[in-house]
Amino acid sequence: MAKKKIPLWRQKMEYALFRFFYDLFRRLPLSAAQKIAHGVFLLFYGLDARHRSRTISHLLHAGVAKDRKEAAESAREVLRQYSRLFVEIVTQDRHYDPRKIRISGPERSVERLFSKTEPHRNVILVSAHYGNWEINGTAIPERSGLPMCSVVRSFDNPAIGELINANRRGPLHTIVEKRGSLRPLMRTLKKGGIANLLIDQHASREEGVETVFFGHPCRTHISPALLHLKTGIPILPEITRRVSDDFEFEILLGDLIEYQPTGNRARDIQIISQLCTTALEKLIARDPLQWMWAARRWLDINRPSESTQVPSAVPPVRHAVHPAN
């Protein structure tokens, strides 16, 4: 379903407000900007009953919180993480320090991406809206020396989008819109680069297949599966965890996914997509409150018209993951 276009007057008002905080936070010390951002986000949290309720219900739905009181407390921490993210996005060029970026994960995954002695190091990176996912577009190409092409969705407000996208691009990092992204991603992979896709948000029936995430059905984008089946290049799950409020981050890698096709294309896509979903769930579950819990990820909550049938192609997926060395 096509999105409703935001009226021009509202776009201008949103941009003026965004630009005000953008310029303000860039002038302030980092700690002061974070305190103000947290206060502003708390104000909107109090006014925005829909997203507040959705965040709480999703935390309960996924089993991250055991009761409503704990879910409400967790939702406030999720909000604090959002406020940190906003400040980090608008001030990254001022505060980003590669010395504060750590890398962890299975040795085989780390070696594949960051060892300069590996003959083939490019990967299909699958990531999530977690911590500060924008950092990976700077840190991973910088540390690996490999070019990266990232898929981004268009902003509802183009003026805000262009301001943010200008900070995303770099000497080794290009961005492409979701529509028609497979070709530029393929070109990047053929040149030995990294294809970077965030796959933790709801996909349409045309773009995704049903998988299970935190025990409940959802629909996941199939682009990583298509690229993997076409090229044979490994899929590498990754999230960028916030370690502190002082621009310290951890690039946390999962196990490489290398799947042997069976000849049943539909089933292969389903299984690979579940592998990616399960791998991201495993990473997110280590520190779940840095994930974007307000997003409508599942088919069996906040989507009454959607299918709630759990996919049948879940059991075999564990056998396709190569364990860490």
Coordinates of C-alpha atoms in Angstrom, one line a residue:
M1 CA 0.0 0.0 0.0
A2 CA 1.4 3.4 -1.0
K3 CA 2.2 5.8 1.8
K4 CA 0.2 9.0 2.1
K5 CA 2.3 12.0 1.1
I6 CA 3.0 14.4 4.0
P7 CA 1.6 17.9 3.3
L8 CA 4.2 20.4 2.4
W9 CA 3.4 22.6 5.4
R10 CA 4.0 19.7 7.7
Q11 CA 7.3 18.7 6.0
K12 CA 8.5 22.3 6.5
M13 CA 7.5 22.3 10.2
E14 CA 9.1 18.9 10.8
Y15 CA 12.3 20.0 9.1
A16 CA 12.5 23.3 11.0
L17 CA 12.1 21.4 14.3
F18 CA 14.6 18.7 13.3
R19 CA 17.1 21.4 12.1
F20 CA 16.8 23.3 15.4
F21 CA 17.8 20.3 17.4
Y22 CA 20.4 19.3 14.8
D23 CA 22.2 22.6 15.0
L24 CA 21.7 22.8 18.8
F25 CA 23.2 19.4 19.6
R26 CA 26.2 20.0 17.3
R27 CA 27.0 23.1 19.4
L28 CA 26.7 21.5 22.8
P29 CA 29.0 19.1 24.7
L30 CA 27.9 15.5 24.1
S31 CA 26.7 14.9 27.6
A32 CA 24.5 18.1 27.6
A33 CA 23.0 17.2 24.2
Q34 CA 22.2 13.7 25.5
K35 CA 20.4 15.1 28.6
I36 CA 18.3 17.5 26.6
A37 CA 17.5 14.9 24.0
H38 CA 16.4 12.5 26.7
G39 CA 14.1 15.1 28.2
V40 CA 12.6 15.9 24.8
F41 CA 12.0 12.2 24.0
L42 CA 10.4 11.7 27.4
L43 CA 8.0 14.6 26.6
F44 CA 7.0 13.0 23.3
Y45 CA 6.8 9.6 25.0
G46 CA 4.2 11.0 27.4
L47 CA 2.2 12.4 24.6
D48 CA 2.5 9.5 22.1
A49 CA 0.2 6.9 23.7
R50 CA 0.2 4.7 20.5
H51 CA 3.9 4.1 20.3
R52 CA 4.2 3.9 24.1
S53 CA 1.6 1.2 24.2
R54 CA 3.0 -0.6 21.2
T55 CA 6.5 -0.8 22.7
I56 CA 5.2 -2.2 26.0
S57 CA 3.0 -4.8 24.3
H58 CA 5.9 -5.9 22.1
L59 CA 8.2 -6.3 25.0
L60 CA 5.6 -8.5 26.7
H61 CA 4.8 -10.4 23.4
A62 CA 8.5 -11.3 22.9
G63 CA 9.0 -12.4 26.5
V64 CA 11.6 -9.8 27.2
A65 CA 9.5 -8.4 30.1
K66 CA 7.7 -10.7 32.5
D67 CA 4.9 -8.3 33.4
R68 CA 3.5 -4.9 32.5
K69 CA 5.4 -3.0 35.2
E70 CA 8.7 -4.4 33.9
A71 CA 7.7 -3.7 30.3
A72 CA 6.9 -0.1 31.1
E73 CA 10.3 0.4 32.8
S74 CA 12.0 -1.3 29.9
A75 CA 10.1 0.9 27.4
R76 CA 11.6 4.0 29.1
E77 CA 15.1 2.5 28.7
V78 CA 14.3 1.8 25.0
L79 CA 13.3 5.5 24.7
R80 CA 16.6 6.6 26.3
Q81 CA 18.5 4.5 23.7
Y82 CA 16.5 6.3 21.0
S83 CA 17.5 9.7 22.4
R84 CA 21.1 8.6 22.4
L85 CA 20.8 7.4 18.8
F86 CA 19.4 10.8 17.6
V87 CA 22.3 12.7 19.2
E88 CA 24.9 10.3 17.8
I89 CA 23.4 10.5 14.3
V90 CA 23.6 14.3 14.2
T91 CA 27.0 14.6 15.8
Q92 CA 28.8 11.6 14.4
D93 CA 31.3 13.7 12.4
R94 CA 32.3 15.5 15.6
H95 CA 32.6 12.6 18.1
Y96 CA 33.3 9.4 16.1
D97 CA 36.6 7.9 17.1
P98 CA 37.7 4.6 15.5
R99 CA 39.7 3.8 18.6
K100 CA 36.4 3.5 20.5
I101 CA 35.1 0.8 18.2
R102 CA 35.6 -2.8 19.3
I103 CA 34.9 -5.9 17.3
S104 CA 33.8 -9.2 18.7
G105 CA 32.3 -12.5 17.5
P106 CA 33.3 -15.9 16.3
E107 CA 36.9 -16.0 15.1
R108 CA 35.9 -17.3 11.7
S109 CA 33.5 -14.4 11.2
V110 CA 36.0 -11.8 12.4
E111 CA 38.8 -13.2 10.2
R112 CA 36.5 -13.3 7.1
L113 CA 35.7 -9.6 7.3
F114 CA 38.8 -8.0 8.9
S115 CA 41.8 -10.2 8.3
K116 CA 43.9 -8.6 5.5
T117 CA 45.4 -12.1 4.8
E118 CA 42.1 -13.6 3.7
P119 CA 41.9 -13.9 -0.1
H120 CA 38.1 -13.5 -0.2
R121 CA 36.6 -11.3 2.5
N122 CA 33.4 -9.8 1.1
V123 CA 30.1 -10.7 2.8
I124 CA 26.4 -10.1 2.6
L125 CA 25.9 -8.3 5.9
V126 CA 22.5 -8.6 7.5
S127 CA 21.9 -6.2 10.4
A128 CA 19.2 -4.7 12.5
H129 CA 17.9 -1.4 13.8
Y130 CA 19.8 -1.9 17.0
G131 CA 22.1 0.3 19.1
N132 CA 23.6 2.6 16.5
W133 CA 23.3 0.8 13.2
E134 CA 24.6 3.9 11.3
I135 CA 28.0 3.4 12.8
N136 CA 28.6 0.2 10.8
G137 CA 28.6 2.2 7.5
T138 CA 31.7 4.0 8.7
A139 CA 33.5 1.6 11.0
I140 CA 33.3 -1.6 9.0
P141 CA 34.6 -0.2 5.7
E142 CA 37.2 1.8 7.5
R143 CA 38.4 -1.3 9.5
S144 CA 38.1 -3.8 6.7
G145 CA 39.3 -1.6 3.8
L146 CA 36.3 -3.0 1.8
P147 CA 33.7 -0.8 0.0
M148 CA 30.2 -1.1 1.4
C149 CA 26.8 -0.6 -0.3
S150 CA 23.9 -0.1 2.1
V151 CA 20.2 -0.3 1.3
V152 CA 18.1 2.6 2.9
R153 CA 14.4 3.4 2.8
S154 CA 13.3 6.7 1.6
F155 CA 12.4 9.2 4.3
D156 CA 8.8 10.5 4.6
N157 CA 10.4 13.9 4.8
P158 CA 12.9 14.3 1.9
A159 CA 14.7 17.3 3.4
I160 CA 15.4 15.5 6.7
G161 CA 16.4 12.4 4.7
E162 CA 19.0 14.3 2.6
L163 CA 20.5 15.8 5.7
I164 CA 20.9 12.4 7.3
N165 CA 22.0 10.7 4.1
A166 CA 24.8 13.3 3.6
N167 CA 26.3 12.0 6.9
R168 CA 25.9 8.4 5.9
R169 CA 27.9 8.6 2.7
G170 CA 31.7 8.2 2.8
P171 CA 34.8 7.3 0.7
L172 CA 34.0 3.6 1.0
H173 CA 30.3 3.8 1.7
T174 CA 27.5 4.3 -0.8
I175 CA 23.8 4.1 -0.2
V176 CA 21.0 3.0 -2.5
E177 CA 17.2 3.2 -2.2
K178 CA 15.4 -0.1 -1.6
R179 CA 13.6 -0.2 -4.9
G180 CA 16.0 -1.5 -7.5
S181 CA 18.8 -2.2 -5.0
L182 CA 19.7 -5.7 -6.0
R183 CA 21.7 -4.6 -9.1
P184 CA 24.0 -2.2 -7.2
L185 CA 24.4 -4.7 -4.4
M186 CA 25.4 -7.4 -6.9
R187 CA 27.9 -5.0 -8.5
T188 CA 29.4 -4.2 -5.1
L189 CA 29.8 -8.0 -4.3
K190 CA 31.4 -8.7 -7.7
K191 CA 34.0 -6.0 -6.9
G192 CA 34.8 -7.7 -3.6
G193 CA 32.7 -5.3 -1.5
I194 CA 30.1 -5.7 1.2
A195 CA 26.3 -5.6 0.7
N196 CA 24.7 -4.2 3.8
L197 CA 21.0 -4.9 4.5
L198 CA 18.8 -4.2 7.6
I199 CA 16.2 -7.0 7.6
D200 CA 14.5 -6.7 11.0
Q201 CA 11.4 -4.7 9.9
H202 CA 8.2 -6.0 8.4
A203 CA 8.3 -7.0 4.7
S204 CA 5.4 -7.1 2.3
R205 CA 4.1 -10.3 0.9
E206 CA 5.9 -9.6 -2.4
E207 CA 9.2 -8.8 -0.7
G208 CA 9.3 -11.3 2.2
V209 CA 8.6 -14.8 3.6
E210 CA 7.2 -15.8 6.9
T211 CA 9.8 -16.6 9.6
V212 CA 9.8 -16.7 13.4
F213 CA 11.4 -14.0 15.6
F214 CA 11.3 -14.2 19.4
G215 CA 8.9 -17.1 19.2
H216 CA 6.3 -15.3 17.0
P217 CA 5.6 -15.2 13.2
C218 CA 6.8 -12.2 11.2
R219 CA 7.7 -11.6 7.5
T220 CA 11.4 -11.1 6.6
H221 CA 12.9 -9.6 3.5
I222 CA 14.3 -12.2 1.1
S223 CA 17.1 -10.0 -0.5
P224 CA 19.9 -11.6 1.5
A225 CA 18.7 -15.1 0.5
L226 CA 18.5 -14.1 -3.2
L227 CA 22.0 -12.6 -3.1
H228 CA 23.4 -15.7 -1.3
L229 CA 21.8 -18.2 -3.7
K230 CA 23.1 -16.1 -6.7
T231 CA 26.6 -15.6 -5.6
G232 CA 27.5 -18.2 -2.9
I233 CA 29.0 -15.3 -0.8
P234 CA 28.5 -16.0 2.9
I235 CA 25.9 -14.0 4.9
L236 CA 27.2 -12.4 8.1
P237 CA 24.8 -11.3 10.8
E238 CA 25.9 -8.1 12.7
I239 CA 24.6 -5.6 15.2
T240 CA 26.3 -2.4 16.5
R241 CA 25.9 -2.3 20.3
R242 CA 26.2 0.9 22.3
V243 CA 28.8 0.3 25.0
S244 CA 28.7 3.7 26.7
D245 CA 27.3 7.2 26.2
D246 CA 30.7 8.4 25.1
F247 CA 30.6 7.1 21.4
E248 CA 31.9 3.7 22.3
F249 CA 30.4 0.8 20.2
E250 CA 30.9 -2.9 19.7
I251 CA 30.5 -4.4 16.3
L252 CA 29.1 -7.8 17.3
L253 CA 29.2 -10.5 14.7
G254 CA 27.4 -13.8 14.5
D255 CA 28.3 -17.1 12.8
L256 CA 28.8 -17.0 9.0
I257 CA 25.8 -18.5 7.1
E258 CA 26.8 -20.7 4.1
Y259 CA 23.9 -22.7 2.8
Q260 CA 24.0 -25.5 0.3
P261 CA 21.0 -25.1 -2.1
T262 CA 18.6 -28.1 -2.4
G263 CA 17.1 -27.2 -5.7
N264 CA 13.8 -26.2 -4.2
R265 CA 14.2 -22.5 -4.5
A266 CA 11.2 -21.4 -2.5
R267 CA 12.2 -23.7 0.4
D268 CA 15.9 -22.5 0.2
I269 CA 14.8 -18.9 0.4
Q270 CA 12.6 -19.7 3.4
I271 CA 15.3 -21.5 5.3
I272 CA 18.0 -18.9 4.6
S273 CA 15.7 -16.1 5.7
Q274 CA 14.9 -18.0 8.9
L275 CA 18.7 -18.5 9.4
C276 CA 19.2 -14.7 9.2
T277 CA 16.2 -14.0 11.5
T278 CA 17.4 -16.5 14.1
A279 CA 20.9 -15.2 14.0
L280 CA 19.8 -11.6 14.6
E281 CA 17.5 -12.7 17.4
K282 CA 20.4 -14.4 19.1
L283 CA 22.5 -11.2 18.9
I284 CA 19.7 -8.9 20.0
A285 CA 18.8 -11.1 22.9
R286 CA 22.1 -10.4 24.6
D287 CA 21.1 -6.8 25.3
P288 CA 17.5 -6.5 23.9
L289 CA 16.6 -3.0 25.0
Q290 CA 18.8 -1.5 22.3
W291 CA 16.5 -2.8 19.6
M292 CA 13.7 -0.7 18.1
W293 CA 10.8 -2.3 19.9
A294 CA 8.2 0.2 18.7
A295 CA 8.3 -1.2 15.2
R296 CA 5.4 -3.5 14.1
R297 CA 7.6 -6.6 13.4
W298 CA 5.1 -9.4 14.1
L299 CA 2.1 -10.8 12.2
D300 CA 0.2 -11.8 15.3
I301 CA 0.2 -8.5 17.2
N302 CA -0.9 -5.1 16.0
R303 CA -1.7 -6.6 12.5
P304 CA -5.2 -8.1 12.8
S305 CA -5.5 -8.6 9.1
E306 CA -2.3 -10.6 8.7
S307 CA -1.7 -14.3 8.7
T308 CA -0.7 -15.7 12.1
Q309 CA 0.4 -19.1 10.9
V310 CA 3.8 -20.1 12.1
P311 CA 6.0 -21.1 9.1
S312 CA 6.7 -24.8 8.7
A313 CA 10.3 -24.5 7.4
V314 CA 11.9 -23.7 10.8
P315 CA 13.3 -27.0 12.2
P316 CA 16.0 -27.7 9.6
V317 CA 17.7 -24.3 9.7
R318 CA 20.2 -25.0 12.5
H319 CA 22.1 -27.5 10.4
A320 CA 23.1 -25.0 7.8
V321 CA 25.1 -22.7 10.1
H322 CA 28.9 -23.3 10.3
P323 CA 30.1 -23.1 13.9
A324 CA 32.8 -20.7 15.0
N325 CA 36.3 -22.0 14.9

